[in-house]
mmCIF file of C-alpha atoms in Angstrom:
data_model
loop_
_atom_site.group_PDB
_atom_site.id
_atom_site.type_symbol
_atom_site.label_atom_id
_atom_site.label_comp_id
_atom_site.label_asym_id
_atom_site.label_seq_id
_atom_site.Cartn_x
_atom_site.Cartn_y
_atom_site.Cartn_z
ATOM 1 C CA UNK A 1 20.767 -9.672 10.910
ATOM 2 C CA UNK A 2 17.239 -7.309 11.831
ATOM 3 C CA UNK A 3 16.816 -4.309 9.976
ATOM 4 C CA UNK A 4 17.605 -1.444 12.710
ATOM 5 C CA UNK A 5 14.600 1.108 10.736
ATOM 6 C CA UNK A 6 11.616 -0.701 11.426
ATOM 7 C CA UNK A 7 10.974 -4.647 12.852
ATOM 8 C CA UNK A 8 8.440 -6.477 10.991
ATOM 9 C CA UNK A 9 7.605 -10.157 10.822
ATOM 10 C CA UNK A 10 8.018 -11.714 8.091
ATOM 11 C CA UNK A 11 4.841 -13.032 6.557
ATOM 12 C CA UNK A 12 4.091 -17.117 7.479
ATOM 13 C CA UNK A 13 2.445 -19.715 5.587
ATOM 14 C CA UNK A 14 -0.229 -18.371 3.576
ATOM 15 C CA UNK A 15 -0.489 -14.978 5.610
ATOM 16 C CA UNK A 16 0.242 -12.095 4.074
ATOM 17 C CA UNK A 17 1.904 -9.176 6.472
ATOM 18 C CA UNK A 18 2.435 -6.291 4.266
ATOM 19 C CA UNK A 19 2.417 -3.194 6.617
ATOM 20 C CA UNK A 20 5.957 -2.597 5.850
ATOM 21 C CA UNK A 21 6.166 -1.394 2.301
ATOM 22 C CA UNK A 22 8.238 -3.305 -0.535
ATOM 23 C CA UNK A 23 12.262 -2.289 -0.333
ATOM 24 C CA UNK A 24 11.748 -1.977 -4.476
ATOM 25 C CA UNK A 25 8.888 1.175 -3.677
ATOM 26 C CA UNK A 26 9.556 4.409 -2.412
ATOM 27 C CA UNK A 27 9.171 4.491 1.480
ATOM 28 C CA UNK A 28 7.103 7.322 1.738
ATOM 29 C CA UNK A 29 4.542 6.260 -1.347
ATOM 30 C CA UNK A 30 1.722 3.702 0.080
ATOM 31 C CA UNK A 31 -0.292 4.001 -3.262
ATOM 32 C CA UNK A 32 0.072 0.823 -4.991
ATOM 33 C CA UNK A 33 0.764 1.437 -8.797
ATOM 34 C CA UNK A 34 -1.531 -0.016 -11.288
ATOM 35 C CA UNK A 35 -1.180 -1.850 -13.971
ATOM 36 C CA UNK A 36 -0.914 1.530 -16.091
ATOM 37 C CA UNK A 37 1.637 3.322 -14.424
ATOM 38 C CA UNK A 38 3.592 0.088 -14.475
ATOM 39 C CA UNK A 39 3.458 -1.209 -18.094
ATOM 40 C CA UNK A 40 4.354 1.614 -21.812
ATOM 41 C CA UNK A 41 1.497 1.503 -23.494
ATOM 42 C CA UNK A 42 2.061 -1.175 -25.951
ATOM 43 C CA UNK A 43 2.242 -3.317 -23.506
ATOM 44 C CA UNK A 44 -0.832 -2.214 -22.152
ATOM 45 C CA UNK A 45 -2.391 -3.108 -25.236
ATOM 46 C CA UNK A 46 -0.819 -6.588 -25.385
ATOM 47 C CA UNK A 47 -2.562 -7.085 -22.182
ATOM 48 C CA UNK A 48 -6.047 -6.230 -22.387
ATOM 49 C CA UNK A 49 -5.524 -7.730 -25.409
ATOM 50 C CA UNK A 50 -4.656 -11.413 -24.247
ATOM 51 C CA UNK A 51 -6.936 -10.728 -21.656
ATOM 52 C CA UNK A 52 -9.479 -10.310 -24.254
ATOM 53 C CA UNK A 53 -8.600 -13.479 -25.483
ATOM 54 C CA UNK A 54 -8.757 -15.828 -22.737
ATOM 55 C CA UNK A 55 -11.901 -14.339 -21.330
ATOM 56 C CA UNK A 56 -13.360 -15.839 -24.517
ATOM 57 C CA UNK A 57 -12.241 -18.965 -24.184
ATOM 58 C CA UNK A 58 -14.547 -21.126 -22.868
ATOM 59 C CA UNK A 59 -11.429 -23.409 -21.051
ATOM 60 C CA UNK A 60 -11.398 -22.546 -17.112
ATOM 61 C CA UNK A 61 -8.643 -24.433 -15.371
ATOM 62 C CA UNK A 62 -9.881 -26.232 -12.227
ATOM 63 C CA UNK A 63 -10.478 -24.502 -9.114
ATOM 64 C CA UNK A 64 -7.285 -26.915 -6.900
ATOM 65 C CA UNK A 65 -5.070 -26.416 -9.993
ATOM 66 C CA UNK A 66 -5.624 -22.567 -9.826
ATOM 67 C CA UNK A 67 -5.735 -21.994 -6.063
ATOM 68 C CA UNK A 68 -2.523 -24.196 -5.834
ATOM 69 C CA UNK A 69 -0.966 -22.315 -8.958
ATOM 70 C CA UNK A 70 -1.915 -18.715 -6.909
ATOM 71 C CA UNK A 71 -0.688 -19.715 -3.632
ATOM 72 C CA UNK A 72 2.972 -20.632 -5.349
ATOM 73 C CA UNK A 73 2.968 -16.791 -6.865
ATOM 74 C CA UNK A 74 2.359 -15.528 -3.820
ATOM 75 C CA UNK A 75 5.599 -15.662 -2.950
ATOM 76 C CA UNK A 76 7.372 -14.558 -5.900
ATOM 77 C CA UNK A 77 4.777 -11.548 -6.129
ATOM 78 C CA UNK A 78 6.337 -10.789 -2.182
ATOM 79 C CA UNK A 79 10.389 -11.176 -3.558
ATOM 80 C CA UNK A 80 9.678 -9.190 -6.686
ATOM 81 C CA UNK A 81 7.489 -6.136 -4.638
ATOM 82 C CA UNK A 82 11.057 -6.433 -2.298
ATOM 83 C CA UNK A 83 12.974 -5.385 -5.743
ATOM 84 C CA UNK A 84 10.553 -3.587 -7.450
ATOM 85 C CA UNK A 85 10.361 -5.798 -10.543
ATOM 86 C CA UNK A 86 6.693 -6.705 -9.770
ATOM 87 C CA UNK A 87 4.991 -5.742 -13.037
ATOM 88 C CA UNK A 88 5.203 -8.540 -14.718
ATOM 89 C CA UNK A 89 4.145 -10.806 -12.532
ATOM 90 C CA UNK A 90 1.323 -8.488 -11.142
ATOM 91 C CA UNK A 91 0.007 -9.097 -15.463
ATOM 92 C CA UNK A 92 0.510 -12.873 -14.774
ATOM 93 C CA UNK A 93 -1.793 -12.539 -11.856
ATOM 94 C CA UNK A 94 -4.516 -10.113 -13.409
ATOM 95 C CA UNK A 95 -5.254 -12.006 -16.208
ATOM 96 C CA UNK A 96 -5.474 -14.869 -14.030
ATOM 97 C CA UNK A 97 -7.483 -14.165 -11.713
ATOM 98 C CA UNK A 98 -9.603 -11.379 -13.780
ATOM 99 C CA UNK A 99 -10.753 -14.603 -16.543
ATOM 100 C CA UNK A 100 -11.654 -16.781 -13.248
ATOM 101 C CA UNK A 101 -13.000 -14.530 -11.225
ATOM 102 C CA UNK A 102 -16.091 -16.050 -10.449
ATOM 103 C CA UNK A 103 -13.765 -19.055 -9.108
ATOM 104 C CA UNK A 104 -11.562 -16.889 -6.961
ATOM 105 C CA UNK A 105 -14.617 -15.335 -5.281
ATOM 106 C CA UNK A 106 -16.028 -18.635 -4.386
ATOM 107 C CA UNK A 107 -13.048 -19.609 -3.299
ATOM 108 C CA UNK A 108 -12.830 -16.791 -0.509
ATOM 109 C CA UNK A 109 -16.511 -16.726 0.117
ATOM 110 C CA UNK A 110 -17.020 -20.613 0.826
ATOM 111 C CA UNK A 111 -13.877 -22.313 0.309
ATOM 112 C CA UNK A 112 -11.356 -24.031 2.801
ATOM 113 C CA UNK A 113 -9.117 -21.913 5.019
ATOM 114 C CA UNK A 114 -5.740 -21.944 3.327
ATOM 115 C CA UNK A 115 -8.017 -21.071 0.116
ATOM 116 C CA UNK A 116 -9.234 -18.266 0.995
ATOM 117 C CA UNK A 117 -6.973 -16.602 2.594
ATOM 118 C CA UNK A 118 -4.970 -17.036 -0.423
ATOM 119 C CA UNK A 119 -8.070 -15.509 -2.631
ATOM 120 C CA UNK A 120 -8.397 -12.863 -0.214
ATOM 121 C CA UNK A 121 -5.120 -11.438 -1.561
ATOM 122 C CA UNK A 122 -5.852 -12.619 -4.878
ATOM 123 C CA UNK A 123 -8.835 -10.678 -5.263
ATOM 124 C CA UNK A 124 -6.584 -7.074 -5.376
ATOM 125 C CA UNK A 125 -5.465 -8.032 -8.755
ATOM 126 C CA UNK A 126 -9.160 -8.378 -10.231
ATOM 127 C CA UNK A 127 -9.019 -4.558 -11.181
ATOM 128 C CA UNK A 128 -8.830 -3.829 -15.199
ATOM 129 C CA UNK A 129 -7.868 -0.754 -16.612
ATOM 130 C CA UNK A 130 -10.232 1.035 -18.742
ATOM 131 C CA UNK A 131 -10.508 -0.272 -22.675
ATOM 132 C CA UNK A 132 -11.835 -0.136 -25.586
ATOM 133 C CA UNK A 133 -12.557 -4.187 -25.490
ATOM 134 C CA UNK A 134 -15.393 -4.401 -24.026
ATOM 135 C CA UNK A 135 -13.410 -5.612 -20.593
ATOM 136 C CA UNK A 136 -15.587 -5.108 -17.806
ATOM 137 C CA UNK A 137 -13.566 -4.649 -14.321
ATOM 138 C CA UNK A 138 -14.612 -7.570 -11.953
ATOM 139 C CA UNK A 139 -13.645 -5.896 -8.793
ATOM 140 C CA UNK A 140 -16.140 -3.838 -7.330
ATOM 141 C CA UNK A 141 -17.766 -7.380 -6.397
ATOM 142 C CA UNK A 142 -14.223 -8.091 -4.891
ATOM 143 C CA UNK A 143 -14.727 -5.249 -2.755
ATOM 144 C CA UNK A 144 -17.785 -5.777 -1.570
ATOM 145 C CA UNK A 145 -17.154 -8.905 -0.922
ATOM 146 C CA UNK A 146 -13.961 -7.933 1.380
ATOM 147 C CA UNK A 147 -15.967 -5.646 2.891
ATOM 148 C CA UNK A 148 -18.130 -7.580 3.758
ATOM 149 C CA UNK A 149 -16.130 -10.328 5.291
ATOM 150 C CA UNK A 150 -14.626 -7.940 7.321
ATOM 151 C CA UNK A 151 -17.194 -8.059 11.210
ATOM 152 C CA UNK A 152 -15.722 -11.887 11.403
ATOM 153 C CA UNK A 153 -12.480 -11.581 9.685
ATOM 154 C CA UNK A 154 -9.651 -13.066 12.237
ATOM 155 C CA UNK A 155 -6.635 -11.370 13.115
ATOM 156 C CA UNK A 156 -4.202 -13.500 9.687
ATOM 157 C CA UNK A 157 -7.823 -12.791 7.298
ATOM 158 C CA UNK A 158 -7.934 -8.931 8.104
ATOM 159 C CA UNK A 159 -4.668 -8.688 7.256
ATOM 160 C CA UNK A 160 -5.198 -10.397 3.591
ATOM 161 C CA UNK A 161 -8.486 -8.508 3.156
ATOM 162 C CA UNK A 162 -7.165 -5.080 3.874
ATOM 163 C CA UNK A 163 -3.884 -5.761 1.865
ATOM 164 C CA UNK A 164 -6.921 -7.213 -1.146
ATOM 165 C CA UNK A 165 -8.429 -3.660 -0.612
ATOM 166 C CA UNK A 166 -5.391 -1.929 -1.205
ATOM 167 C CA UNK A 167 -4.417 -3.463 -3.931
ATOM 168 C CA UNK A 168 -7.586 -2.500 -5.629
ATOM 169 C CA UNK A 169 -7.506 0.963 -4.997
ATOM 170 C CA UNK A 170 -11.123 1.595 -5.201
ATOM 171 C CA UNK A 171 -12.010 5.217 -4.428
ATOM 172 C CA UNK A 172 -15.640 4.147 -3.962
ATOM 173 C CA UNK A 173 -15.090 1.856 -1.120
ATOM 174 C CA UNK A 174 -17.356 2.184 1.543
ATOM 175 C CA UNK A 175 -14.250 3.736 4.509
ATOM 176 C CA UNK A 176 -15.488 3.309 7.704
ATOM 177 C CA UNK A 177 -15.298 -0.687 8.225
ATOM 178 C CA UNK A 178 -11.719 -0.137 7.306
ATOM 179 C CA UNK A 179 -11.210 3.068 9.453
ATOM 180 C CA UNK A 180 -12.432 0.964 12.394
ATOM 181 C CA UNK A 181 -9.866 -1.482 11.554
ATOM 182 C CA UNK A 182 -7.056 1.185 11.420
ATOM 183 C CA UNK A 183 -7.912 2.955 14.863
ATOM 184 C CA UNK A 184 -9.547 -0.042 16.722
ATOM 185 C CA UNK A 185 -8.229 -3.970 15.962
ATOM 186 C CA UNK A 186 -5.977 -5.924 18.221
ATOM 187 C CA UNK A 187 -3.732 -6.781 15.834
ATOM 188 C CA UNK A 188 -0.823 -4.396 14.769
ATOM 189 C CA UNK A 189 -0.142 -6.074 11.074
ATOM 190 C CA UNK A 190 -4.175 -5.775 10.775
ATOM 191 C CA UNK A 191 -3.754 -1.856 12.303
ATOM 192 C CA UNK A 192 -0.840 -1.217 9.530
ATOM 193 C CA UNK A 193 -3.067 -2.581 6.534
ATOM 194 C CA UNK A 194 -5.832 -0.935 7.226
ATOM 195 C CA UNK A 195 -4.346 2.365 7.638
ATOM 196 C CA UNK A 196 -2.204 1.350 3.730
ATOM 197 C CA UNK A 197 -5.216 0.378 2.187
ATOM 198 C CA UNK A 198 -6.819 3.737 3.641
ATOM 199 C CA UNK A 199 -3.873 5.295 1.862
ATOM 200 C CA UNK A 200 -4.788 3.793 -1.720
ATOM 201 C CA UNK A 201 -8.516 4.317 -1.431
ATOM 202 C CA UNK A 202 -8.830 8.065 -0.276
ATOM 203 C CA UNK A 203 -9.075 11.471 -2.482
ATOM 204 C CA UNK A 204 -9.241 14.942 -1.989
ATOM 205 C CA UNK A 205 -13.085 14.523 -1.861
ATOM 206 C CA UNK A 206 -13.052 11.536 0.704
ATOM 207 C CA UNK A 207 -9.496 12.784 2.675
ATOM 208 C CA UNK A 208 -11.619 14.678 5.666
ATOM 209 C CA UNK A 209 -13.270 11.432 6.724
ATOM 210 C CA UNK A 210 -9.757 9.931 7.662
ATOM 211 C CA UNK A 211 -8.738 12.434 9.765
ATOM 212 C CA UNK A 212 -9.817 11.846 12.733
ATOM 213 C CA UNK A 213 -8.409 7.872 12.203
ATOM 214 C CA UNK A 214 -5.051 8.967 10.753
ATOM 215 C CA UNK A 215 -4.115 11.053 13.325
ATOM 216 C CA UNK A 216 -5.252 8.196 15.632
ATOM 217 C CA UNK A 217 -2.239 6.428 13.456
ATOM 218 C CA UNK A 218 0.774 8.595 13.529
ATOM 219 C CA UNK A 219 0.311 7.885 17.029
ATOM 220 C CA UNK A 220 -0.334 4.370 17.459
ATOM 221 C CA UNK A 221 2.227 2.208 19.385
ATOM 222 C CA UNK A 222 3.564 0.243 16.172
ATOM 223 C CA UNK A 223 6.127 1.705 13.622
ATOM 224 C CA UNK A 224 3.889 0.168 10.401
ATOM 225 C CA UNK A 225 1.021 2.019 11.602
ATOM 226 C CA UNK A 226 3.179 5.692 11.932
ATOM 227 C CA UNK A 227 4.364 4.985 8.459
ATOM 228 C CA UNK A 228 1.964 4.406 6.471
ATOM 229 C CA UNK A 229 -0.193 7.018 8.231
ATOM 230 C CA UNK A 230 2.420 9.463 7.530
ATOM 231 C CA UNK A 231 3.156 7.806 3.981
ATOM 232 C CA UNK A 232 -1.086 9.019 3.580
ATOM 233 C CA UNK A 233 -0.054 12.973 5.259
ATOM 234 C CA UNK A 234 2.185 13.144 2.470
ATOM 235 C CA UNK A 235 -0.286 12.413 -0.305
ATOM 236 C CA UNK A 236 -3.026 13.865 1.010
ATOM 237 C CA UNK A 237 -1.616 17.536 3.144
ATOM 238 C CA UNK A 238 -3.681 18.894 5.769
ATOM 239 C CA UNK A 239 -2.602 21.150 8.164
ATOM 240 C CA UNK A 240 -3.903 18.752 11.233
ATOM 241 C CA UNK A 241 -1.378 16.137 9.701
ATOM 242 C CA UNK A 242 1.031 19.108 9.876
ATOM 243 C CA UNK A 243 0.733 20.188 12.946
ATOM 244 C CA UNK A 244 0.449 16.383 14.457
ATOM 245 C CA UNK A 245 3.551 15.820 12.905
ATOM 246 C CA UNK A 246 5.353 18.540 13.579
ATOM 247 C CA UNK A 247 4.866 17.836 17.324
ATOM 248 C CA UNK A 248 6.004 14.267 17.323
ATOM 249 C CA UNK A 249 9.062 14.114 14.514
ATOM 250 C CA UNK A 250 11.929 15.084 17.026
ATOM 251 C CA UNK A 251 10.095 12.074 19.293
ATOM 252 C CA UNK A 252 9.835 9.264 17.086
ATOM 253 C CA UNK A 253 12.280 6.889 17.608
ATOM 254 C CA UNK A 254 12.561 4.881 13.773
ATOM 255 C CA UNK A 255 14.291 6.026 11.448
ATOM 256 C CA UNK A 256 11.790 5.010 8.520
ATOM 257 C CA UNK A 257 8.744 6.779 10.251
ATOM 258 C CA UNK A 258 11.198 10.120 10.910
ATOM 259 C CA UNK A 259 11.802 9.630 7.415
ATOM 260 C CA UNK A 260 8.358 9.483 6.427
ATOM 261 C CA UNK A 261 7.103 12.124 8.646
ATOM 262 C CA UNK A 262 9.675 14.510 7.145
ATOM 263 C CA UNK A 263 9.010 13.869 3.224
ATOM 264 C CA UNK A 264 4.720 14.896 5.082
ATOM 265 C CA UNK A 265 6.134 17.826 5.587
ATOM 266 C CA UNK A 266 7.409 18.774 2.968
ATOM 267 C CA UNK A 267 4.750 17.904 0.970
ATOM 268 C CA UNK A 268 2.923 20.504 3.745
ATOM 269 C CA UNK A 269 3.654 23.750 1.955
ATOM 270 C CA UNK A 270 4.805 24.907 6.000
ATOM 271 C CA UNK A 271 8.186 26.192 5.312
ATOM 272 C CA UNK A 272 8.107 26.856 9.398
ATOM 273 C CA UNK A 273 8.822 23.025 9.509
ATOM 274 C CA UNK A 274 12.032 23.319 8.242
ATOM 275 C CA UNK A 275 13.974 24.335 11.447
ATOM 276 C CA UNK A 276 12.489 20.849 12.337
ATOM 277 C CA UNK A 277 13.941 19.336 9.196
ATOM 278 C CA UNK A 278 17.531 20.806 9.051
ATOM 279 C CA UNK A 279 19.120 18.480 12.556
ATOM 280 C CA UNK A 280 18.096 15.117 10.090
ATOM 281 C CA UNK A 281 20.641 16.261 7.389
ATOM 282 C CA UNK A 282 23.720 15.303 10.236
ATOM 283 C CA UNK A 283 21.128 11.440 10.984
ATOM 284 C CA UNK A 284 23.639 8.565 10.725
ATOM 285 C CA UNK A 285 20.201 6.980 8.594
ATOM 286 C CA UNK A 286 20.904 7.827 4.739
ATOM 287 C CA UNK A 287 17.011 8.030 4.209
ATOM 288 C CA UNK A 288 16.427 10.281 7.389
ATOM 289 C CA UNK A 289 18.823 12.253 5.702
ATOM 290 C CA UNK A 290 17.683 11.693 1.896
ATOM 291 C CA UNK A 291 13.887 12.233 2.822
ATOM 292 C CA UNK A 292 15.124 15.736 4.897
ATOM 293 C CA UNK A 293 17.087 17.205 1.978
ATOM 294 C CA UNK A 294 14.546 16.598 -0.195
ATOM 295 C CA UNK A 295 11.088 17.742 2.045
ATOM 296 C CA UNK A 296 13.807 20.807 2.728
ATOM 297 C CA UNK A 297 13.542 21.060 -1.495
ATOM 298 C CA UNK A 298 10.187 20.827 -1.753
ATOM 299 C CA UNK A 299 9.582 23.704 0.805
ATOM 300 C CA UNK A 300 11.861 26.259 -0.426
ATOM 301 C CA UNK A 301 11.538 25.451 -4.915
ATOM 302 C CA UNK A 302 15.272 24.398 -4.683
ATOM 303 C CA UNK A 303 17.513 21.935 -3.582
ATOM 304 C CA UNK A 304 20.330 24.250 -1.545
ATOM 305 C CA UNK A 305 22.350 20.633 -0.499
ATOM 306 C CA UNK A 306 23.005 18.345 1.949
ATOM 307 C CA UNK A 307 24.318 20.515 4.479
ATOM 308 C CA UNK A 308 22.431 22.236 7.656
ATOM 309 C CA UNK A 309 24.444 25.347 6.858
ATOM 310 C CA UNK A 310 23.515 25.128 3.054
ATOM 311 C CA UNK A 311 19.781 26.181 4.772
ATOM 312 C CA UNK A 312 20.217 28.118 7.272
ATOM 313 C CA UNK A 313 19.757 31.528 5.752
ATOM 314 C CA UNK A 314 15.932 30.596 4.192
ATOM 315 C CA UNK A 315 15.150 30.279 7.734
ATOM 316 C CA UNK A 316 14.076 33.244 9.926
#
């Protein structure tokens, strides 16, 4: 059965198309949770100790065996993401990639195509939490390699490169190459993953640099791009985003996008947007109902209920 909310072509073979957020995650949040977010403090300590032990070991897996295993883990990770149960597998992936970082990086830069596709995704798991064990995170080298590969990347490679950059979420990642993909690339899945990557990289300091790109993405022909743009607007409120979403939300026909737009209006602080949210409380799509109600609650600081008439007294 097709998803009536948002159509997304499934990933084929080694191709990763994560322009649609996992079902187990909030459709209104684009930033990937880090290892620190996903596991408890005691488990994080254990994770770091195990990683330190692996780095100290002189034994390394053979490249062919490592890449085969990472390839096998790829669909498992996608499945766990959809269910929101990816934390244990991501801990394993991070240990594997960091312990064999030079191999994974070599395969990305010089390996055969199938291995390069896998490595582009796997490099997304190269970020190590800050620690007192002397473990240095190799992710800056991963970011540099992924960015360097952008100009020559074909569609499939571009999608995975952008996904790797999204997973790393390094605030020092150069923005312009990603902005160019998000706004100019002919492939909608590449644009979607690039918009997703921007959402995890920008900060309040760099938000202004991507405003034009996110405004363009809000009107992209592909619903996945629009949804990730709206999610970015939610995480990084801006008056320009609010104005554009107010002009678009009533004509938006994709429920997940409308829900993300409503969430962005809720975070905008602009109570004048409330009349646009009231009709969504009567939507036939639960995701729109829930998003509109939460957005109204965010705007007014209190939940007044699931019906439009519960809120009209707050609106001039």
